[in-house]
XYZ file of C-alpha atoms in Angstrom:
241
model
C 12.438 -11.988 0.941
C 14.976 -12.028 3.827
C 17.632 -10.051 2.189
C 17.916 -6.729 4.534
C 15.960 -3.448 4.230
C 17.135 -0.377 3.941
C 20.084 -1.173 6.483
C 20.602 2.372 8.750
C 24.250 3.216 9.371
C 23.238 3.937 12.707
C 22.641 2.184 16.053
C 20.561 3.541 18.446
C 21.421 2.231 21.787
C 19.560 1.208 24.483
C 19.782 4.367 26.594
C 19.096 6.197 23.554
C 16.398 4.586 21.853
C 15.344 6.209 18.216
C 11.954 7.915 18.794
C 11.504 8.880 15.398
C 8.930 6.435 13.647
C 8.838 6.543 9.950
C 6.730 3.761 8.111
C 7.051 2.689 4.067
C 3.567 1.579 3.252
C 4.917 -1.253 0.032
C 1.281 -1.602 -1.547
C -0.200 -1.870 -5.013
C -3.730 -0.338 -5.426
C -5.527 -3.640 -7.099
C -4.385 -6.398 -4.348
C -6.237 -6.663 -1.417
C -4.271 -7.748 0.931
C -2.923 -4.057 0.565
C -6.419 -3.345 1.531
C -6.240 -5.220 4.322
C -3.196 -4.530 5.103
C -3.724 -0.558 5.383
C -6.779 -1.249 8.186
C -4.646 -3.489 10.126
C -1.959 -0.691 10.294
C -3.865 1.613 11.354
C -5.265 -0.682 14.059
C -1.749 -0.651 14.605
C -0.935 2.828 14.983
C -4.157 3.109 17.049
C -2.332 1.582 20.094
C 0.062 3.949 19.910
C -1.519 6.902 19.876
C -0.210 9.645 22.052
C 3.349 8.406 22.175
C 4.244 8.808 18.750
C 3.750 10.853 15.607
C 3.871 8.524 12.600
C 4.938 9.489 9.730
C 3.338 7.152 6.847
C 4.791 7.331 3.504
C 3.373 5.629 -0.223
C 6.258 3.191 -1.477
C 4.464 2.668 -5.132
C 4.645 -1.279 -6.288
C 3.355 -2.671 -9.736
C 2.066 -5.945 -9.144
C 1.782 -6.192 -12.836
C 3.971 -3.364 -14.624
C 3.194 -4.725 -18.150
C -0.641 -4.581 -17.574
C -1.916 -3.086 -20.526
C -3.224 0.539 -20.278
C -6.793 -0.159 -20.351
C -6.320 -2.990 -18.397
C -7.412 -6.945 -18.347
C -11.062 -8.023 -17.708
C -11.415 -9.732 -14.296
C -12.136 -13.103 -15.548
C -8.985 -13.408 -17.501
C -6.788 -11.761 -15.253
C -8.064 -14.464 -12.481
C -7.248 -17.607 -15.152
C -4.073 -16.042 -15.389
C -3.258 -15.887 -11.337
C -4.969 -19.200 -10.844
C -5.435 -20.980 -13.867
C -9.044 -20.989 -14.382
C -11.991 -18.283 -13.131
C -13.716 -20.856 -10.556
C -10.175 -21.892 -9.099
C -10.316 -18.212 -7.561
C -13.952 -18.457 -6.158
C -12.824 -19.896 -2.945
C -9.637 -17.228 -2.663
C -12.515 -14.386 -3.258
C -14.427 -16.072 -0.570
C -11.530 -16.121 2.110
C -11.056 -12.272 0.688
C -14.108 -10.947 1.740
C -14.336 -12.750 4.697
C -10.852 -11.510 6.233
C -11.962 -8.016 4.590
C -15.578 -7.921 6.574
C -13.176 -8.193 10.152
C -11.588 -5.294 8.826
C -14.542 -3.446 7.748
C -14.385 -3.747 3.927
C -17.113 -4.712 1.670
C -15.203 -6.471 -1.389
C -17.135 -6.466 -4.106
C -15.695 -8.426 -6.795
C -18.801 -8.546 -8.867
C -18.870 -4.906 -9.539
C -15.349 -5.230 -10.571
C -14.921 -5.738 -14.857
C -11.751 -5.085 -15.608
C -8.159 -4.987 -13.587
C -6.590 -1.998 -14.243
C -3.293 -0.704 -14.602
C -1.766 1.258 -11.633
C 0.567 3.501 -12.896
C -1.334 6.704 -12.459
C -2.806 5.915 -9.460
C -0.007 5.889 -8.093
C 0.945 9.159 -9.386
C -2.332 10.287 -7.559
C -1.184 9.611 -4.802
C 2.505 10.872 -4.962
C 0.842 14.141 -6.263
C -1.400 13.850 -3.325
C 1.230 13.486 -0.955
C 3.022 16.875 -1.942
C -0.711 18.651 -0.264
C -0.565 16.150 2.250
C -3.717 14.486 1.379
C -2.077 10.787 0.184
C -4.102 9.024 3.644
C -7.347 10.140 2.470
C -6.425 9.403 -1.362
C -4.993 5.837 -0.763
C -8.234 5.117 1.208
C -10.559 6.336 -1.682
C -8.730 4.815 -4.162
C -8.617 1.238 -2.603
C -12.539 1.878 -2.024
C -13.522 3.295 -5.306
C -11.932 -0.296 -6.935
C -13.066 -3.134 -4.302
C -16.247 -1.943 -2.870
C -17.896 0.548 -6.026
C -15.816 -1.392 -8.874
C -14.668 2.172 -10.413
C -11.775 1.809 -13.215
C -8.802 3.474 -11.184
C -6.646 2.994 -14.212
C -9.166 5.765 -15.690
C -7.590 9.641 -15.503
C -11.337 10.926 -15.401
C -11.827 8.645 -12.554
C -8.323 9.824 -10.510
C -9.349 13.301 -11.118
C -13.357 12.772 -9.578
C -11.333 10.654 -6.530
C -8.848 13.786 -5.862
C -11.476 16.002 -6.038
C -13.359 14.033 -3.399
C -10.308 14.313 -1.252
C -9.831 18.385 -1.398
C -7.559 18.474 -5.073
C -7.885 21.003 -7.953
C -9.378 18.316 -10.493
C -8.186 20.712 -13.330
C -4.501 20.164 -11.414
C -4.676 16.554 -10.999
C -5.995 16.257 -15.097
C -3.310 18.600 -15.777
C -0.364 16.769 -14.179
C -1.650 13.045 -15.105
C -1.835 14.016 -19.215
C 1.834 15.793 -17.849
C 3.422 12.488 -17.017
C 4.267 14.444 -13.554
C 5.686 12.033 -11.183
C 6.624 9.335 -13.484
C 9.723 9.561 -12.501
C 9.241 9.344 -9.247
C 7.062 6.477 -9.330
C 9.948 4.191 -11.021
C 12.527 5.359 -8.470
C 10.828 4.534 -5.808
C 9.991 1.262 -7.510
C 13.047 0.454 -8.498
C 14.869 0.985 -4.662
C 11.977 -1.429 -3.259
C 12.539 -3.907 -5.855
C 16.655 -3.391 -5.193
C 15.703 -3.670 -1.353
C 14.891 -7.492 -1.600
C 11.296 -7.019 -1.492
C 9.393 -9.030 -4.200
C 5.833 -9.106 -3.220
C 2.781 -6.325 -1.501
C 1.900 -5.767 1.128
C 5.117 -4.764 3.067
C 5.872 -2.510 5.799
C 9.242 -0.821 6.479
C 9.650 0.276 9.622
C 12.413 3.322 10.202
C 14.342 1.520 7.298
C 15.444 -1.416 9.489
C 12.534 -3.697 10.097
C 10.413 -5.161 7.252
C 6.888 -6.931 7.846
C 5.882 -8.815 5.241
C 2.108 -9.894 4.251
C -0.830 -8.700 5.946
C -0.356 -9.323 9.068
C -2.321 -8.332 12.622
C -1.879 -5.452 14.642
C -0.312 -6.641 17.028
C 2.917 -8.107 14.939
C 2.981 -4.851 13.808
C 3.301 -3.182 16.941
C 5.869 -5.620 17.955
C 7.812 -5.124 14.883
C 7.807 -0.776 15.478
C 8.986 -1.939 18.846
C 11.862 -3.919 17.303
C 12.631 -0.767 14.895
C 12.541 1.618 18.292
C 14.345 0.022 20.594
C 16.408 -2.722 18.711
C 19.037 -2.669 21.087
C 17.090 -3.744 23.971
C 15.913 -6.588 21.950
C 19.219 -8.227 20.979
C 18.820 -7.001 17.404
C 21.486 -5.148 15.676
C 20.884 -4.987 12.119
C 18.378 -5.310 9.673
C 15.430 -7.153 10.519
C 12.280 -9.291 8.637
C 8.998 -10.319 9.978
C 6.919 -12.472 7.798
């Protein structure tokens, strides 16, 4: 976890500070840390406002890549994580209590099965090419922990890009494709080469990772660090856990 990130060949210096901000959200749609993760970000970015113009990209991350296609009922994906059901009950607990701060309303008893990512996270790839990936990511993490909706479903993904302004025909159409696939396991694969083993993660202009969910304010110190690493004695690579 502390192997470096997307090192940059370049070294901005401390008259010239890189203004550009580019941020790799590292999330999988069925953890919700991720979730929570995503609200404290934008907390994050909120703080900002005005002096930058983040640009906030998907970085796709199985948790599980050999889920089955339709997925693993709750319970037994649970005894698998912790070892039995009720071992979990307290985790959940802790869950929803970090997610009510945030304003999210987990609701793991509407939730029956765990599903498999993959195509939601072709969703959202095909959602970035309109530009619509924010609103996607949100209704996707929403339409699994607070409504319980199977976003391993294609019927589902199309009804959730429809919500957000895509052709449902399109989004059908390019799922039953296999559009993106590729795509999907590239940019898998160069996280996975990066060092990072674990969601959530934030990659800040390629030289500063955060890793976990973590407040906005480490966060904004760690876009600092990737701005203006000069003037903070950094000059390479760079993890905050």
């Amino acid at each position: 976890r502390g192997d470096p990130v997307f090192p940059s060949p370049m070294k901005p210096s401390a008259r010239e500070p890189r203004r550009a901000l580019h941020i790799e959200t590292v999330s999988d749609l069925i953890s919700p840390w991720c979730y929570i993760s995503r609200r404290r970000l934008n907390r994050a970015l909120g703080r900002i406002a005005g002096s930058l113009a983040p640009d906030v990209t998907w970085a796709p991350y199985e948790i599980n890549p050999e889920m089955p296609a339709g997925g693993m009922a709750l319970e037994a994906y649970l005894a698998g994580v912790f070892g039995t059901a009720d071992a979990a009950r307290p985790i959940l607990e802790a869950l929803s209590e970090a997610g009510r701060a945030e304003g999210i309303h987990f609701r793991f008893d509407r939730i029956p099965v765990v599903p498999n990512t993959f195509d939601a996270h072709r969703l959202v790839l095909l959602a970035e090419q309109e530009e619509r990936s924010d609103d996607v990511v949100e209704r996707l993490f929403r339409a699994f922990f607070e409504e319980g909706r199977d976003i391993g479903d294609r019927r589902v993904l199309g009804e959730i890009g429809e919500s957000a302004g895509m052709n449902p025909s399109l989004v059908q159409a390019e799922l039953d494709a296999d559009t993106i696939r590729g795509e999907v396991l590239a940019r898998q694969a160069r996280i996975r080469r990066s060092g990072l083993t674990g969601v959530p993660g934030l990659i800040v202009n390629g030289t500063v990772a955060v890793l976990g969910a973590q407040e906005p304010e480490t966060i904004v110190a760690a876009i600092d660090q990737a701005l203006f690493p000069a003037l903070q004695g950094e000059d390479g690579p760079v993890t905050v856990h």
